[in-house]
Amino acid sequence: MSLLALGGGGGGSGGTEDGSSSDTEPDALIDFTAMLMERKHECNGGWFSCGSKLQSQAHEDHGYYLGQYVLGVLDFSSQYGIDYSISYTAANVIGRPTKFPAYGDYPETFTMRTYGDWWQQAPSATQEIQAQNLPAVPTHDFIVVYFEKFVVPTEVAIFETFNPGGVVRIWAYSITKRWTCLWEATGNDLNRVPRDSRRFAPPLKKNNIITKTLRIDFNHSRLNYYTEIDAIMLCGRTVPMRCMHQLLAPAGKRLANTGEESGNGPIICKLRTLKFQPSCQGNDAVKLHEFINNDLSKFLMDSRVESEQQKNTSTTRICLTDLPCEILLKILSYLDLKSLFRMGQVSHLFYDISTHPLLYCDLSLKAYWQLADSELLCTLARRATMLRKLDLSWCGGFGEISPTEFKKFLTQRGDNITHLRLNSCKFLNASCIETVGIVCDNLIELSLRNCSTNPPLLNFSCLANLKNLERLDLFQTAFESELLLSMLESNRKLKHLNLAFCGVSVNMDNVATHLGTYNTQLVSLDMWKAHFLSARGLQSLARCQQLEELDLGWCMREATLGDSLYQLLYNCPKLKKLFLSAMRGITERDLMHIATLGKNLEQLDLMGILNITHERVYDILVHCSKLKLLDLCFCDNLMDSDLDVIADWSRLFNVDIKSSRIYNSR
Amino acid sequence: MSHQPEMLQMRTSDGVVFDVSLKVAQQMGLTHNWLQTEHGELRSSDDDDANIMPLDRVSSEIFKLVLNWCHAIQASGQPADPKSKLQQERTIFKNILGESNPSDSTIFELIMAADYLNIEGLLEAGTQHVADVINGCDSVEAIRVRFNIMYDGEMDH
C-alpha cells in the first residue's frame, strides 16, 4: 500500500487489519522474497518525482544535497503483520510517510511483534548467551533498508507515528563494505518521550562514508505499547560519478579511515614501550646536564626502576600477574569477547589464559554482528574446543561469513553444542541446515528465527537426527510441514515451540493434533497468524496440560470455537499467558470461562474481541488475581464511558490495561 | 579459659587473633574443614592454642575487610533471586572498599584471601570488580599501563 508514492495519500481505510483478497490493491502485494534477493537494485526513478529531492544544483560534477525515502527493505528481525499483508509490515516503511504527522495506531506503518518487557517475563523467555557481550542498551530488533542514491549522510530522519522512542542505533553500510554506527542512544535518550508523532533525526557522528543502506536498531524495554514507523529518510550529499568510479576501483585499496592499531611489527611495538626519549640535539653537554637534574628521576620511575627508598616502604605488593591462574581465568570469564581478545594481546601469559577453552563454552557474536566474519570464526574454532552454546544471530548478512566456513566450524566444534541460535543468519543455505542436523545431535535448543527463504531451507529430513530438543524457535521462518511433524514425533521432551508466521502452507490443526499426541510436555506455544486452526485443533491442544503460554493471535478468525476454549482452559490450569488477539469467534461464555478458569493468568490479550463488555472485563479483573497485562485495544463494543471506568479499574487492580482510548481522543 | 561455643578464634599470618562469631565464620568454607578435622567436639581443654584457627595466608589488614564483608552479608539477609544476590554482593564489595581508594594490591590480596578462605560470594564480587576495570580500558596499552604489565615480545598466534 505504501508503494504507491506516485498516487500520494494513504490507500486503504484505517480499519483494515489484514490482507483479505477484497482489500488489497495489486501493487500493494509486495513480493518480499524477491526484494530480499535483490541486493543491487537499479532504480527506475519513479518514486521520487514528487519533490522529495531537496535540490540546490544538480551538477554531475559536484554532487548535490538530497533527501530520499526508503526504496526497499533488505531484512528485518520482526514485524507484526504477515508478509502477504499490507498491515503492520516492514514494507510499509518504503516510500513517503503516509500518516505522519498524525499520531495513532495505523496499519499502514511498520510495527514489530513485541513491546515492553512482557515477552521477557513470559514462560517462553530465554537467557542471552554470553550476556556480558551486550551493550548497556541492547538491540532487540532491527530493520535494514536501502535507498536509491549513494550519499555521504548528514541526517537520518525516522518518522514515528505511535509510541516513539524505540530507536537506539543507526548504522550505515558504506561502499567499503563496512558497517559504521552513525548514532547510538545514551541513557538520557531513553527517557519517556512524549506520546506524539515525531520526526526523529538525532545528531550523526561526523563521517566520510558513502552509503545507501541503513540499519535501524530498536529496543522495546521502555515502550508502553507497540512503536510504529511510517518512513525513514536519508539525507546527504551525493557523490559525483567520477569519484564513485575511483572509489569502487578493484580491491587492495583500504579506503576506510579506521586504523585502530596500524603497524604491529616488533620494532614499533618495542618503541611504544619506551615512553621517554631524551632529545639530544645541539648543545649536548647542557642537555645532558639538564636531563640529569630535571628528568632523570622521572625517567627511572617510568622505566620502573625502583629506588632503594621505595623498596623499603612498600611491603609485598601484588600485581595482577601474581594471582594464580585459576583466579585470572575467573576474572577473564567476566570479560566481553572484545576485551578478552584485547587481553590476549597484553602479554604471553594473558594470551595463554585468554585462549583457554573454558572461556569459550558460551559464545555469542550477536553483539558483534557488524564485525563477525569467516576469519573470526576460524580463530574461534581453534579455541572453542568445549563449545556448548553458540549464538551467531544477525551475523554474516552481507557475505562476511561463508557457508563453507560455518559448516567447517560446526563440524569441528558442534557435536557437543546444546544451544544453537542462528536468527536472521542470511548466510545459511540448505547444506548448512543439514550440517546442523547431522553434527549437533545433542541440541536442546535450536533457534532459527527469520529464515523465510522460498523454497524453505527446512525441508525433507534435514533435522531428523535431532531427538533431544526442548526448545524450537521458528518465528518468521518457512519450513515444510512434513519436517515439522516428524520433528514433533521425535522430540517428545519439547517444551517451547514458536511457529509464528509460518504461513499458509502449514495446517495448524495437524500440528495441534501431533502436539496433543507426542508433545504433552509443552509449556509454551506460539501460533501467531497461523492458518487452518479450528476448534478441533484447539481441543487437541487441551491434551498439553503443562501449557503455561499460548499465543493464538489472529488464528481462527471468525471460526466458531464451540467449547474448545473451555476444554483448553479447564485442562490447562497452569496457563499464565494467553493471547487471543482478533479471535472473533470468542463468545461471552468464553470470556466468563476465562475469568473462572484462568486462575494463574498474568498476561491476557483480548485485542479486537467484539463481544467483550465492561462487565466481563470486571469479572476477569476480579477473578484473575495474578493478572498484570490486559490488552483491550480495538474492542469496539467498549464505549468511551466504559473505558473511563476501566482506566480506574486499571489502577485499582494494578493491571496494565491497553485500550484504544489512549490516542483516539485526538 | 573455655570460650563460648558461638565464638571462634582465628589467628592471621601476622599473629593477630580475631574473635569471630561462629555464624559469620561459617560463611568461610575453610572453617567447615577446620571444625570437622581439628575441632571435632568443643573441648574445654586448657590448651586454648589448639582451639584457635590459623589463617596462615591472610594478613590482619585483609582479614578485617573480609570480616566487614561477612558482617554486611549477614546483615542484609537472604536476597530473593540470583540476580539480586549478585547485585547485593557487588554493592557490598564496593562498600567495604570504602572511600579510601584501595590499591590494586589490596584488592588482589582480598581476592586471594577469598579464595583461600573459600568464600564464593566475595571471590565472585572481587573478580568481577577487576573484570570491570579491564572492560573499562580502551586499548591493549591502557590495560598494560593500568596493571603495570610488561610487554614481553611479539605475539604469535
Short mmCIF file of N, CA, C and O in Angstrom, two decimals, chain A residues 33-44 71-74 146-148 150 173 175 177 212-213 248 397-398:
data_model
loop_
_atom_site.label_atom_id
_atom_site.label_comp_id
_atom_site.label_asym_id
_atom_site.label_seq_id
_atom_site.Cartn_x
_atom_site.Cartn_y
_atom_site.Cartn_z
N THR A 33 10.18 -11.84 -0.92
CA THR A 33 11.34 -12.68 -1.15
C THR A 33 12.18 -12.13 -2.29
O THR A 33 13.39 -12.09 -2.21
N ALA A 34 11.52 -11.68 -3.32
CA ALA A 34 12.27 -11.14 -4.45
C ALA A 34 13.06 -9.93 -4.01
O ALA A 34 14.21 -9.76 -4.37
N MET A 35 12.44 -9.14 -3.18
CA MET A 35 13.12 -7.95 -2.72
C MET A 35 14.33 -8.31 -1.88
O MET A 35 15.37 -7.68 -1.97
N LEU A 36 14.19 -9.35 -1.11
CA LEU A 36 15.30 -9.76 -0.27
C LEU A 36 16.44 -10.31 -1.10
O LEU A 36 17.59 -10.20 -0.74
N MET A 37 16.13 -10.90 -2.25
CA MET A 37 17.17 -11.45 -3.10
C MET A 37 17.95 -10.35 -3.77
O MET A 37 19.15 -10.43 -3.98
N GLU A 38 17.23 -9.29 -4.11
CA GLU A 38 17.89 -8.22 -4.85
C GLU A 38 18.76 -7.38 -3.96
O GLU A 38 18.27 -6.65 -3.13
N ARG A 39 20.03 -7.44 -4.15
CA ARG A 39 20.90 -6.58 -3.38
C ARG A 39 21.22 -5.33 -4.16
O ARG A 39 21.13 -4.23 -3.68
N LYS A 40 21.59 -5.52 -5.40
CA LYS A 40 21.89 -4.38 -6.24
C LYS A 40 20.65 -4.07 -7.05
O LYS A 40 20.32 -4.74 -7.99
N HIS A 41 19.94 -3.08 -6.62
CA HIS A 41 18.70 -2.73 -7.31
C HIS A 41 18.89 -1.44 -8.06
O HIS A 41 19.21 -0.42 -7.49
N GLU A 42 18.71 -1.52 -9.34
CA GLU A 42 18.85 -0.29 -10.12
C GLU A 42 17.53 0.45 -10.11
O GLU A 42 16.50 -0.08 -10.49
N CYS A 43 17.58 1.64 -9.67
CA CYS A 43 16.33 2.38 -9.51
C CYS A 43 15.80 2.89 -10.83
O CYS A 43 16.58 3.27 -11.71
N ASN A 44 14.50 2.87 -10.95
CA ASN A 44 13.91 3.41 -12.17
C ASN A 44 13.49 4.84 -12.02
O ASN A 44 13.01 5.47 -12.94
N LEU A 71 13.73 2.90 -0.48
CA LEU A 71 13.37 2.27 -1.75
C LEU A 71 12.96 0.83 -1.54
O LEU A 71 12.03 0.33 -2.18
N GLY A 72 13.65 0.14 -0.61
CA GLY A 72 13.31 -1.26 -0.37
C GLY A 72 13.84 -1.73 0.97
O GLY A 72 14.69 -1.09 1.58
N VAL A 73 13.32 -2.87 1.40
CA VAL A 73 13.72 -3.44 2.69
C VAL A 73 14.53 -4.71 2.42
O VAL A 73 14.11 -5.59 1.68
N LEU A 74 15.72 -4.77 3.02
CA LEU A 74 16.57 -5.94 2.82
C LEU A 74 16.33 -7.01 3.87
O LEU A 74 16.43 -8.20 3.61
N TYR A 146 17.27 0.10 2.11
CA TYR A 146 18.19 0.73 1.16
C TYR A 146 17.47 1.82 0.38
O TYR A 146 16.25 1.83 0.26
N PHE A 147 18.30 2.73 -0.14
CA PHE A 147 17.79 3.91 -0.84
C PHE A 147 18.31 3.92 -2.26
O PHE A 147 19.08 3.05 -2.66
N GLU A 148 17.89 4.95 -2.99
CA GLU A 148 18.24 4.96 -4.41
C GLU A 148 19.68 5.38 -4.65
O GLU A 148 20.42 4.72 -5.36
N PHE A 150 23.62 6.80 -3.60
CA PHE A 150 24.69 6.87 -2.62
C PHE A 150 24.87 8.31 -2.16
O PHE A 150 24.90 9.22 -2.98
N TYR A 173 25.92 1.21 5.90
CA TYR A 173 26.81 0.28 5.22
C TYR A 173 27.50 1.01 4.09
O TYR A 173 26.87 1.41 3.12
N ILE A 175 30.35 1.83 0.99
CA ILE A 175 30.75 1.08 -0.21
C ILE A 175 32.05 0.31 0.04
O ILE A 175 32.43 -0.53 -0.76
N LYS A 177 32.22 -1.79 2.22
CA LYS A 177 31.69 -3.00 2.84
C LYS A 177 31.93 -3.05 4.34
O LYS A 177 32.25 -4.09 4.90
N LYS A 212 24.15 3.86 0.87
CA LYS A 212 22.73 3.96 0.57
C LYS A 212 21.95 2.86 1.28
O LYS A 212 20.82 2.56 0.93
N THR A 213 22.61 2.26 2.28
CA THR A 213 21.96 1.20 3.04
C THR A 213 22.06 1.51 4.53
O THR A 213 23.16 1.76 5.03
N LEU A 248 35.21 2.84 -6.28
CA LEU A 248 34.80 1.45 -6.48
C LEU A 248 35.86 0.67 -7.23
O LEU A 248 35.60 -0.42 -7.71
N GLY A 397 25.43 -11.10 7.27
CA GLY A 397 24.31 -10.75 6.39
C GLY A 397 24.73 -10.32 5.01
O GLY A 397 23.96 -10.39 4.06
N PHE A 398 25.94 -9.83 4.88
CA PHE A 398 26.37 -9.30 3.59
C PHE A 398 27.56 -10.08 3.05
O PHE A 398 28.47 -9.53 2.45
#
